[in-house]
Structures are given as C-alpha cells and as structure tokens.
Short mmCIF file of C-alpha atoms and ligand atoms in Angstrom, two decimals:
data_model
loop_
_atom_site.label_atom_id
_atom_site.label_comp_id
_atom_site.label_asym_id
_atom_site.label_seq_id
_atom_site.Cartn_x
_atom_site.Cartn_y
_atom_site.Cartn_z
CA UNK V 1157 113.19 41.57 21.89
CA UNK V 1158 111.05 45.01 22.73
CA UNK V 1159 111.31 47.59 21.57
CA UNK V 1160 112.40 51.00 23.46
CA UNK V 1161 109.95 53.80 23.52
CA UNK V 1162 109.24 57.54 24.83
CA UNK V 1163 106.31 59.01 24.95
CA UNK V 1164 105.73 62.36 25.69
CA UNK V 1165 102.66 63.20 27.57
CA UNK V 1166 101.04 66.99 26.77
CA UNK V 1167 97.98 67.05 28.88
CA UNK V 1168 96.27 69.56 29.04
CA UNK V 1169 98.99 72.26 26.79
CA UNK V 1170 100.37 73.06 23.84
CA UNK V 1171 98.89 75.85 21.15
CA UNK V 1172 100.52 75.69 17.09
CA UNK V 1173 103.50 77.25 18.01
CA UNK V 1174 104.11 74.69 20.56
CA UNK V 1175 104.49 72.53 16.91
CA UNK V 1176 107.47 73.78 16.35
CA UNK V 1177 109.46 71.95 19.39
CA UNK V 1178 108.95 68.92 17.23
CA UNK V 1179 110.71 70.31 14.73
CA UNK V 1180 113.89 70.46 17.18
CA UNK V 1181 112.87 67.78 18.97
CA UNK V 1182 113.44 65.69 15.00
CA UNK V 1183 116.55 67.76 13.97
CA UNK V 1184 118.23 67.40 17.15
CA UNK V 1185 117.42 64.12 18.40
CA UNK V 1186 117.65 60.97 15.62
CA UNK V 1187 117.26 58.57 17.67
CA UNK V 1188 116.96 54.88 15.75
CA UNK V 1189 117.68 52.72 18.90
CA UNK V 1190 114.74 53.51 20.22
CA UNK V 1191 111.21 55.47 19.13
CA UNK V 1192 109.59 58.10 20.02
CA UNK V 1193 105.76 59.13 20.65
CA UNK V 1194 104.51 62.09 21.27
CA UNK V 1195 101.04 63.17 22.51
CA UNK V 1196 99.46 65.77 21.91
CA UNK V 1197 96.16 67.66 23.13
CA UNK V 1198 93.51 66.55 20.19
CA UNK V 1199 93.07 69.75 18.51
CA UNK V 1200 97.09 69.59 17.63
CA UNK V 1201 97.61 65.81 16.61
CA UNK V 1202 97.09 66.38 13.36
CA UNK V 1203 99.31 69.21 12.55
CA UNK V 1204 101.73 67.55 14.60
CA UNK V 1205 101.34 64.07 12.18
CA UNK V 1206 102.00 66.28 9.25
CA UNK V 1207 105.15 67.83 11.06
CA UNK V 1208 106.68 64.50 11.98
CA UNK V 1209 105.79 62.88 9.12
CA UNK V 1210 106.64 59.30 10.64
CA UNK V 1211 109.89 60.75 12.14
CA UNK V 1212 108.06 60.38 15.42
CA UNK V 1213 104.93 58.77 16.06
CA UNK V 1214 101.35 60.99 16.80
CA UNK V 1215 99.19 59.75 19.98
CA UNK V 1216 95.86 60.99 21.13
CA UNK V 1217 94.99 61.07 25.21
CA UNK V 1218 92.30 59.57 26.38
CA UNK V 1219 89.33 57.77 23.08
CA UNK V 1220 85.34 57.61 23.66
CA UNK V 1221 84.21 53.63 24.44
CA UNK V 1222 82.19 54.04 21.03
CA UNK V 1223 82.30 54.57 17.60
CA UNK V 1224 80.05 57.10 16.65
CA UNK V 1225 77.74 58.66 18.47
CA UNK V 1226 75.77 61.51 21.39
CA UNK V 1227 78.39 62.00 23.25
CA UNK V 1228 79.56 66.36 22.64
CA UNK V 1229 82.68 67.52 23.58
CA UNK V 1230 84.41 62.84 23.45
CA UNK V 1231 86.93 61.30 20.23
CA UNK V 1232 86.43 59.08 18.95
CA UNK V 1233 89.58 55.97 18.17
CA UNK V 1234 88.35 56.19 14.67
CA UNK V 1235 88.68 59.93 14.90
CA UNK V 1236 91.76 60.06 16.24
CA UNK V 1237 93.21 57.43 13.57
CA UNK V 1238 91.35 59.53 11.05
CA UNK V 1239 93.84 62.71 12.70
CA UNK V 1240 97.00 60.55 12.53
CA UNK V 1241 97.46 59.38 16.14
CA UNK V 1242 98.91 55.31 16.07
CA UNK V 1243 98.83 55.31 19.07
CA UNK V 1244 96.35 56.59 22.86
CA UNK V 1245 96.56 56.74 26.67
CA UNK V 1246 94.48 55.66 28.52
CA UNK V 1247 93.45 55.35 32.37
CA UNK V 1248 95.83 57.77 32.84
CA UNK V 1249 95.13 59.22 36.88
CA UNK V 1250 93.91 62.20 35.16
CA UNK V 1251 91.33 61.11 34.15
CA UNK V 1252 90.34 58.50 36.19
CA UNK V 1253 90.24 60.56 39.32
CA UNK V 1254 89.04 64.10 36.35
CA UNK V 1255 86.27 61.41 34.80
CA UNK V 1256 86.18 58.88 37.43
CA UNK V 1257 87.51 56.90 35.10
CA UNK V 1258 87.15 53.85 35.80
CA UNK V 1259 88.93 49.63 35.17
CA UNK V 1260 86.32 48.57 32.84
CA UNK V 1261 85.63 52.16 31.27
CA UNK V 1262 89.56 51.97 29.94
CA UNK V 1263 89.13 48.30 29.57
CA UNK V 1264 86.43 49.14 26.70
CA UNK V 1265 87.92 52.66 25.86
CA UNK V 1266 90.83 49.62 24.64
CA UNK V 1267 89.02 47.52 22.91
CA UNK V 1268 87.37 50.30 21.25
CA UNK V 1269 91.38 51.48 20.25
CA UNK V 1270 92.44 47.76 19.28
CA UNK V 1271 89.14 47.50 17.19
CA UNK V 1272 90.96 51.53 14.95
CA UNK V 1273 94.14 49.21 14.67
CA UNK V 1274 95.92 52.07 17.67
CA UNK V 1275 98.04 50.73 20.09
CA UNK V 1276 96.37 51.75 23.85
CA UNK V 1277 99.07 53.18 26.12
CA UNK V 1278 97.56 51.94 30.19
CA UNK V 1279 98.47 53.39 32.80
CA UNK V 1280 98.17 51.70 35.87
CA UNK V 1281 99.71 53.31 39.13
CA UNK V 1282 99.17 53.17 43.40
CA UNK V 1283 97.93 56.97 45.34
CA UNK V 1284 100.78 57.52 48.21
CA UNK V 1285 97.33 56.32 50.73
CA UNK V 1286 97.27 52.80 49.08
CA UNK V 1287 101.51 52.63 48.92
CA UNK V 1288 101.58 53.44 52.47
CA UNK V 1289 98.80 50.43 53.34
CA UNK V 1290 100.43 48.45 51.47
CA UNK V 1291 98.39 48.08 49.18
CA UNK V 1292 101.01 49.03 45.50
CA UNK V 1293 100.54 45.80 43.22
CA UNK V 1294 97.14 45.24 44.89
CA UNK V 1295 95.90 48.07 43.48
CA UNK V 1296 97.79 48.14 39.96
CA UNK V 1297 96.96 44.04 40.25
CA UNK V 1298 93.51 44.99 39.90
CA UNK V 1299 94.15 48.15 37.70
CA UNK V 1300 95.69 45.50 34.97
CA UNK V 1301 94.11 43.17 35.20
CA UNK V 1302 90.21 45.20 34.73
CA UNK V 1303 91.65 48.30 32.55
CA UNK V 1304 93.08 45.04 29.91
CA UNK V 1305 91.23 43.30 26.95
CA UNK V 1306 91.67 40.05 26.30
CA UNK V 1307 92.47 40.50 22.57
CA UNK V 1308 95.17 42.55 24.21
CA UNK V 1309 99.21 41.53 22.85
CA UNK V 1310 103.52 43.02 22.91
CA UNK V 1311 101.51 44.89 19.98
CA UNK V 1312 99.40 46.47 20.52
CA UNK V 1313 99.39 47.06 24.11
CA UNK V 1314 102.07 48.90 26.05
CA UNK V 1315 101.75 49.31 30.07
CA UNK V 1316 102.02 52.46 31.78
CA UNK V 1317 103.34 52.18 35.25
CA UNK V 1318 102.68 55.62 36.52
CA UNK V 1319 102.79 56.22 40.85
CA UNK V 1320 99.68 58.88 40.93
CA UNK V 1321 102.30 61.20 44.22
CA UNK V 1322 104.97 60.75 41.42
CA UNK V 1323 103.08 62.84 38.67
CA UNK V 1324 103.98 66.12 38.82
CA UNK V 1325 105.64 65.85 41.58
CA UNK V 1326 109.45 65.86 41.13
CA UNK V 1327 109.02 62.67 43.02
CA UNK V 1328 110.24 59.21 41.70
CA UNK V 1329 110.04 55.93 44.29
CA UNK V 1330 113.30 54.17 45.29
CA UNK V 1331 114.13 51.69 41.81
CA UNK V 1332 113.57 48.63 43.92
CA UNK V 1333 110.20 50.58 44.01
CA UNK V 1334 109.85 50.69 40.20
CA UNK V 1335 111.79 47.07 39.86
CA UNK V 1336 108.80 45.65 42.57
CA UNK V 1337 106.46 47.33 40.13
CA UNK V 1338 107.24 45.76 36.48
CA UNK V 1339 108.50 42.56 37.71
CA UNK V 1340 105.43 41.94 39.47
CA UNK V 1341 103.23 43.47 35.84
CA UNK V 1342 104.95 40.85 33.59
CA UNK V 1343 105.10 38.64 36.23
CA UNK V 1344 100.90 38.94 36.28
CA UNK V 1345 100.96 39.22 31.94
CA UNK V 1346 102.63 37.13 31.24
CA UNK V 1347 99.82 34.61 33.97
CA UNK V 1348 98.01 35.50 31.50
CA UNK V 1349 98.80 35.57 28.44
CA UNK V 1350 101.23 33.13 28.48
CA UNK V 1351 104.86 33.23 26.63
CA UNK V 1352 102.87 36.65 24.37
CA UNK V 1353 103.83 38.44 28.20
CA UNK V 1354 107.68 39.06 27.89
CA UNK V 1355 106.48 40.93 24.94
CA UNK V 1356 104.36 44.16 25.87
CA UNK V 1357 106.91 47.22 26.46
CA UNK V 1358 106.31 48.79 30.33
CA UNK V 1359 107.08 52.31 30.42
CA UNK V 1360 107.42 54.29 34.26
CA UNK V 1361 105.65 56.94 34.34
CA UNK V 1362 106.47 59.66 37.27
CA UNK V 1363 108.49 62.36 37.43
CA UNK V 1364 110.72 61.12 34.65
CA UNK V 1365 113.90 63.72 33.69
CA UNK V 1366 117.25 64.15 31.82
CA UNK V 1367 118.82 63.16 34.98
CA UNK V 1368 116.73 60.19 36.46
CA UNK V 1369 116.51 59.20 33.43
CA UNK V 1370 119.13 56.48 32.95
CA UNK V 1371 119.52 54.81 36.32
CA UNK V 1372 115.23 54.91 35.63
CA UNK V 1373 115.69 52.89 32.28
CA UNK V 1374 118.51 51.24 33.84
CA UNK V 1375 116.71 48.78 36.08
CA UNK V 1376 114.48 45.82 35.79
CA UNK V 1377 111.66 45.84 33.16
CA UNK V 1378 111.74 48.87 31.92
CA UNK V 1379 111.29 49.58 28.63
CA UNK V 1380 111.12 53.26 29.00
CA UNK V 1381 109.74 55.57 30.08
CA UNK V 1382 106.22 58.50 29.55
CA UNK V 1383 107.05 62.39 30.42
CA UNK V 1384 105.41 64.26 31.24
CA UNK V 1385 106.68 67.92 32.51
CA UNK V 1386 109.80 66.94 30.56
CA UNK V 1387 108.10 66.11 27.23
CA UNK V 1388 107.62 69.71 26.45
CA UNK V 1389 111.31 71.40 26.09
CA UNK V 1390 112.77 69.91 23.45
CA UNK V 1391 116.29 69.31 24.78
CA UNK V 1392 114.84 67.58 27.52
CA UNK V 1393 113.07 65.19 26.12
CA UNK V 1394 115.56 65.22 23.70
CA UNK V 1395 118.07 64.13 26.44
CA UNK V 1396 116.34 61.25 28.24
CA UNK V 1397 114.87 60.14 24.55
CA UNK V 1398 119.19 60.23 24.12
CA UNK V 1399 119.33 57.99 27.51
CA UNK V 1400 117.36 55.17 26.64
CA UNK V 1401 118.93 54.96 23.38
CA UNK V 1402 122.25 55.30 25.40
P1 PGA X 1778 105.58 64.56 34.22
O1 PGA X 1778 103.81 63.19 34.05
O2 PGA X 1778 106.72 63.45 33.76
O3 PGA X 1778 104.86 66.02 34.44
O4 PGA X 1778 105.56 64.15 36.31
C1 PGA X 1778 103.85 62.12 34.01
C2 PGA X 1778 103.03 61.70 33.35
O5 PGA X 1778 101.16 61.89 33.87
O6 PGA X 1778 102.46 60.94 32.25
#
C-alpha cells in the first residue's frame, strides 16, 4: 500500500512571519490517512522543523550534488538534513529552466540526497510545445530514466509529474491526460525496478487547488500532489489535504 502524500512547495516565498501558516495548518488538519510535507525556502527549514515537531515533514527545494566544498551559495544534502529536513525536491522545472539543470545533474543530486538519508522528490514534466508535438511520453520517459538513481526505492524516492504549462497558470491537464502519464510512469518504474516499481508514490503537480484536488486524487496512479501557490495559505493547503485524506 502506498501512503498518500501532499507536498507543498513554497518556492521563493516566505519570511519568518509566514510560519504562522504552519501552526494553523497543523492545528486545523491532522490527517492520519496521509503524509504532509512542506518545503519552504532553505532559510526557514530549521524554524519550520522546530515548529512542526514531527507532526508534518519538512523538506528542501534543491541540494548540491557534492557533499561539501567551494560552491558559494549552494546547500548540501547533509546541511538540509542537519537543519531538520527529511525530503528534498529535485529537478523542478523552474530549476531545470533557471539553473540549466540537466537530467544527469538531477540524478547526481538525488544520489547525494539518498546517501544522506533524505527522500528525493524528483520532478518530471513536458513543456506545452513538447505536448503539442506529441512528445510528452518520450520526454517524460527520458527524464525519469536519466534523473532517477539505480538506488531508488519506493521508500526513498517520490516522482512528481508536473507539466510545465500547468505550473502557476491555473490550467490543468484533463484527468485522462494525467492518468495516461501516471500509468506510463508506473509501467516504466516496473520495467526498471521490478516489483518495487509498484511502491513509488507518484504525485501530480501544477495548479492543484481545493476545487480540483478530489478528482485529481481519484485518478489512476495518483498518490498525492505537489502543490505550489495553494500551499502558501493554510486554508487552501488544508482543504487539499482534506480532499486526499478523504
Ligand atoms: P502551482 O505549482 O501549484 O503553483 O502550479 C506547482 C509546483 O511548481 O510544484
């Protein structure tokens, strides 16, 4: 059985005052049926982890592939763990676009994360031009194959399908399009990892809101969501968690 997971990605949003949202979230929505993860900017990980006190998980939004060294401005997997993170988002399309991250880099980062005992949340997704060209499954298959380490298991790795054109736009794929990609991801994982392929959680991300969460969660091979904008407000994120927890 795959445990449901709702992950929030605050991106480059949030100051110390924003931590009040975490208190509201935990107070309003204990959700024993599913796991809840919040990934704030690195500056807030330590304070958020202290407030969460294990009631929700806290994660980073990126890590460097090296363990330590002369990489000004970067953060290692060990540093995330030391700050209280248990997870890290890797290969988000904004990192792939803004920082020219390749599949090989994402894989190296995931290997670093796994070696520190962090759960790697690896993102894949096609651009609108790729979808229009009929390349969606080819692009996603390549991203999955090249970004996922051989050591990945259902326990240490989560895959998030995030169509680039659905992120922050209010547009979402049809449920059939989500199912097509998630069923494809499941089959690819089974082909590579055998029976273990059934254990990986597959999250959908891109304009998930309280109003569309329930139908997305009912879609084939969707085990939860990666939520950007709607994770910034406890009321919205709580409603999404409630939709998943049933
Ligand atoms: P969004 O972002 O929910 O604001 O569309 C999703 C994401 O980038 O993870």
